[in-house]
C-alpha positions as YAML, in Angstrom:
chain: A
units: angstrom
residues:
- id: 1
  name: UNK
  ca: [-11.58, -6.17, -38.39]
- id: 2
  name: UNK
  ca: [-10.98, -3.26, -36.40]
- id: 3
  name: UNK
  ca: [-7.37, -3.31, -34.75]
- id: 4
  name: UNK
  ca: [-7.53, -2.13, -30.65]
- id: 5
  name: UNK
  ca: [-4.92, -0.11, -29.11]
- id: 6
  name: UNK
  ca: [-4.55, -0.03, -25.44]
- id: 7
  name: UNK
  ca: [-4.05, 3.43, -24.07]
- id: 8
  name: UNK
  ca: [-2.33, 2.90, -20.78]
- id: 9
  name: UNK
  ca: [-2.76, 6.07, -18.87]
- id: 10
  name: UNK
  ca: [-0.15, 8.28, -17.49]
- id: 11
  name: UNK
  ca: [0.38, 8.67, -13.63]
- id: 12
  name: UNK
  ca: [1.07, 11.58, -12.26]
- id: 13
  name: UNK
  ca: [3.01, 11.11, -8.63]
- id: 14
  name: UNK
  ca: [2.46, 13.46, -5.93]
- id: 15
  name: UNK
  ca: [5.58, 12.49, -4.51]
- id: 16
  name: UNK
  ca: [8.60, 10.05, -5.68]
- id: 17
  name: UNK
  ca: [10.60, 7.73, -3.42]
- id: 18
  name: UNK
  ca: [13.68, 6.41, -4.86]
- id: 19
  name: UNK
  ca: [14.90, 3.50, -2.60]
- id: 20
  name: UNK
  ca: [17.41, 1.87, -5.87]
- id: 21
  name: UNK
  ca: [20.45, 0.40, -4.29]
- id: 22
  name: UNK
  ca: [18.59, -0.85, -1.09]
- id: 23
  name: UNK
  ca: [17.65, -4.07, 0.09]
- id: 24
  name: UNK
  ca: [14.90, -5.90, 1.38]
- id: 25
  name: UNK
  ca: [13.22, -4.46, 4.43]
- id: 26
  name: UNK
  ca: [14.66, -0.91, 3.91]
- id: 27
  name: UNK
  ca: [12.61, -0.32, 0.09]
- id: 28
  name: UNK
  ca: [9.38, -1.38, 2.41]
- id: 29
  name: UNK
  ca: [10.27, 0.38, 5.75]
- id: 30
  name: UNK
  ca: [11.06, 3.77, 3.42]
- id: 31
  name: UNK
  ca: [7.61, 3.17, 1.54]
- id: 32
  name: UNK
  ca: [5.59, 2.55, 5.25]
- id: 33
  name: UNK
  ca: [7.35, 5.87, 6.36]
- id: 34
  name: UNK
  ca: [6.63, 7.90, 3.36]
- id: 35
  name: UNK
  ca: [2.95, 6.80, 2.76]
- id: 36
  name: UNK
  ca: [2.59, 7.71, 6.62]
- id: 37
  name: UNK
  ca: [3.35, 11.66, 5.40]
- id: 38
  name: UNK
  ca: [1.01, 11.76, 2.85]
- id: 39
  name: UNK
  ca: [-2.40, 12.35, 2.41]
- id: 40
  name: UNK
  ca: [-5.19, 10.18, 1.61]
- id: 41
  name: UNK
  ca: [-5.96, 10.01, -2.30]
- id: 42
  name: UNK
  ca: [-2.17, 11.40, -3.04]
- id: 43
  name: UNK
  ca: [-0.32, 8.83, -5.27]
- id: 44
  name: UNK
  ca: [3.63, 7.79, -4.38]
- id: 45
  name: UNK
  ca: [5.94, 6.38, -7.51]
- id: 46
  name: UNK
  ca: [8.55, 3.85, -5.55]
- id: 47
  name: UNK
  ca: [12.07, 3.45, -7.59]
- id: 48
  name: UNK
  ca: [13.55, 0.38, -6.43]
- id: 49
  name: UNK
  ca: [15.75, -2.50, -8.17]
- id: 50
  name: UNK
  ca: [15.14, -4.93, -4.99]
- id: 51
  name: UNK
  ca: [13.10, -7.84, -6.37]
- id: 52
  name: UNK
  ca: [12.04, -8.97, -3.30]
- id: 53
  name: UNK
  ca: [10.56, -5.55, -2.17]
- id: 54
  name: UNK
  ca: [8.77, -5.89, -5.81]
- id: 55
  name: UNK
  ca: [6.86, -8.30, -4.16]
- id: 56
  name: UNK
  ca: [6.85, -7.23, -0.32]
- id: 57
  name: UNK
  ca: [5.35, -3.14, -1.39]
- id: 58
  name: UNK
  ca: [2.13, -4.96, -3.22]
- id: 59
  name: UNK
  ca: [1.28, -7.26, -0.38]
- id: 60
  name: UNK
  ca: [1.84, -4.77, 2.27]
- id: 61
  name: UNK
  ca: [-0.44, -2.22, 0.52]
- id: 62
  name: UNK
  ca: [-3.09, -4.43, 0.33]
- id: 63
  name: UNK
  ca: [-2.88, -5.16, 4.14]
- id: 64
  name: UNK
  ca: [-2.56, -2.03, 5.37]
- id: 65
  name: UNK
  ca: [-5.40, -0.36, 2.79]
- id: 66
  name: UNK
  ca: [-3.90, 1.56, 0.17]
- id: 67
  name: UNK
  ca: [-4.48, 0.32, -3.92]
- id: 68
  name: UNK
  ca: [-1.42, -0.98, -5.76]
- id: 69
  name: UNK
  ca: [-1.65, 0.63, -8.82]
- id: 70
  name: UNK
  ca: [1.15, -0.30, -11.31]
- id: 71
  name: UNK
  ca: [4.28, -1.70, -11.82]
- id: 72
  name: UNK
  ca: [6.70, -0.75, -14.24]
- id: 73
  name: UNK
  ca: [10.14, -1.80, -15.30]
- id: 74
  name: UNK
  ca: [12.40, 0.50, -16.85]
- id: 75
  name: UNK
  ca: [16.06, -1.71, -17.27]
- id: 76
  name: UNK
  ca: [16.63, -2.76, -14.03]
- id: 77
  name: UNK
  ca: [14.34, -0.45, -12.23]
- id: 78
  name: UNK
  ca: [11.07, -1.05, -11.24]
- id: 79
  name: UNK
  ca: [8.58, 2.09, -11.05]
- id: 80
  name: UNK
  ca: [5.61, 0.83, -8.32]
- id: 81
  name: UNK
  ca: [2.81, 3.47, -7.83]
- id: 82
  name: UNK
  ca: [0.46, 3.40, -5.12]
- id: 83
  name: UNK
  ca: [-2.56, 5.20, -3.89]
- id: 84
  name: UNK
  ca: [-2.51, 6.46, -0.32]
- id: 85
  name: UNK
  ca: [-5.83, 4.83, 1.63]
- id: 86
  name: UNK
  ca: [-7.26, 3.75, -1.98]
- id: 87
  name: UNK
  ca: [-7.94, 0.18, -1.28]
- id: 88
  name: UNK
  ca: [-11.58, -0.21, -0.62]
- id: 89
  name: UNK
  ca: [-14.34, -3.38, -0.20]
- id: 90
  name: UNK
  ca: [-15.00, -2.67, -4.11]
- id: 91
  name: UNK
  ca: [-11.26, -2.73, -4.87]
- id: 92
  name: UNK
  ca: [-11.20, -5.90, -2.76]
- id: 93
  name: UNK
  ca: [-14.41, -7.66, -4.78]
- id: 94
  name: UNK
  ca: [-12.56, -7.33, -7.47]
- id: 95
  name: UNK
  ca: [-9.68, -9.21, -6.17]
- id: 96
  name: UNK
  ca: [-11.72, -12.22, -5.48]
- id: 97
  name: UNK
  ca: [-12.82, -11.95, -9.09]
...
């Protein structure tokens, strides 16, 4: 039987917010500001420890139309990366499943 690997592909951030130390609604305020600066397509890497806001960034993305792409943990730091103005009807078919 042939053994699978999966590759999980590098992303490359146009920008990086780090927002560690910070609570719950500055790591989401930060991320709403930032994402406002950049352009549509251009990916932002969040660095936060907040667990809360680990859950807040992915929600609020999905509202406001911009694709949640991954989240990391590294120790005690989370790595989120989303895609400015990504979040589309086929993005959102998929959700439903």
């Amino acid at each position: 039987m042939e053994s699978r690997l999966a590759v999980r592909e590098k992303i490359i951030a146009d920008d990086i917010l780090d927002v560690v130390g910070l609570c719950c609604p500055m790591p989401l305020a930060l991320t709403m500001e930032r994402i406002k600066e950049m352009k549509n397509g251009e990916i932002l890497e969040v660095l936060l420890d907040d667990e809360d806001a680990v859950f807040d960034i992915p929600k609020w993305c999905k509202k406001d139309g911009h694709r949640f792409m991954r989240l990391e943990k590294e120790g005690e730091i989370y790595n989120l990366y989303i895609k400015k103005g990504g979040y589309n009807e086929f993005a959102r078919a998929a959700d439903r499943g």
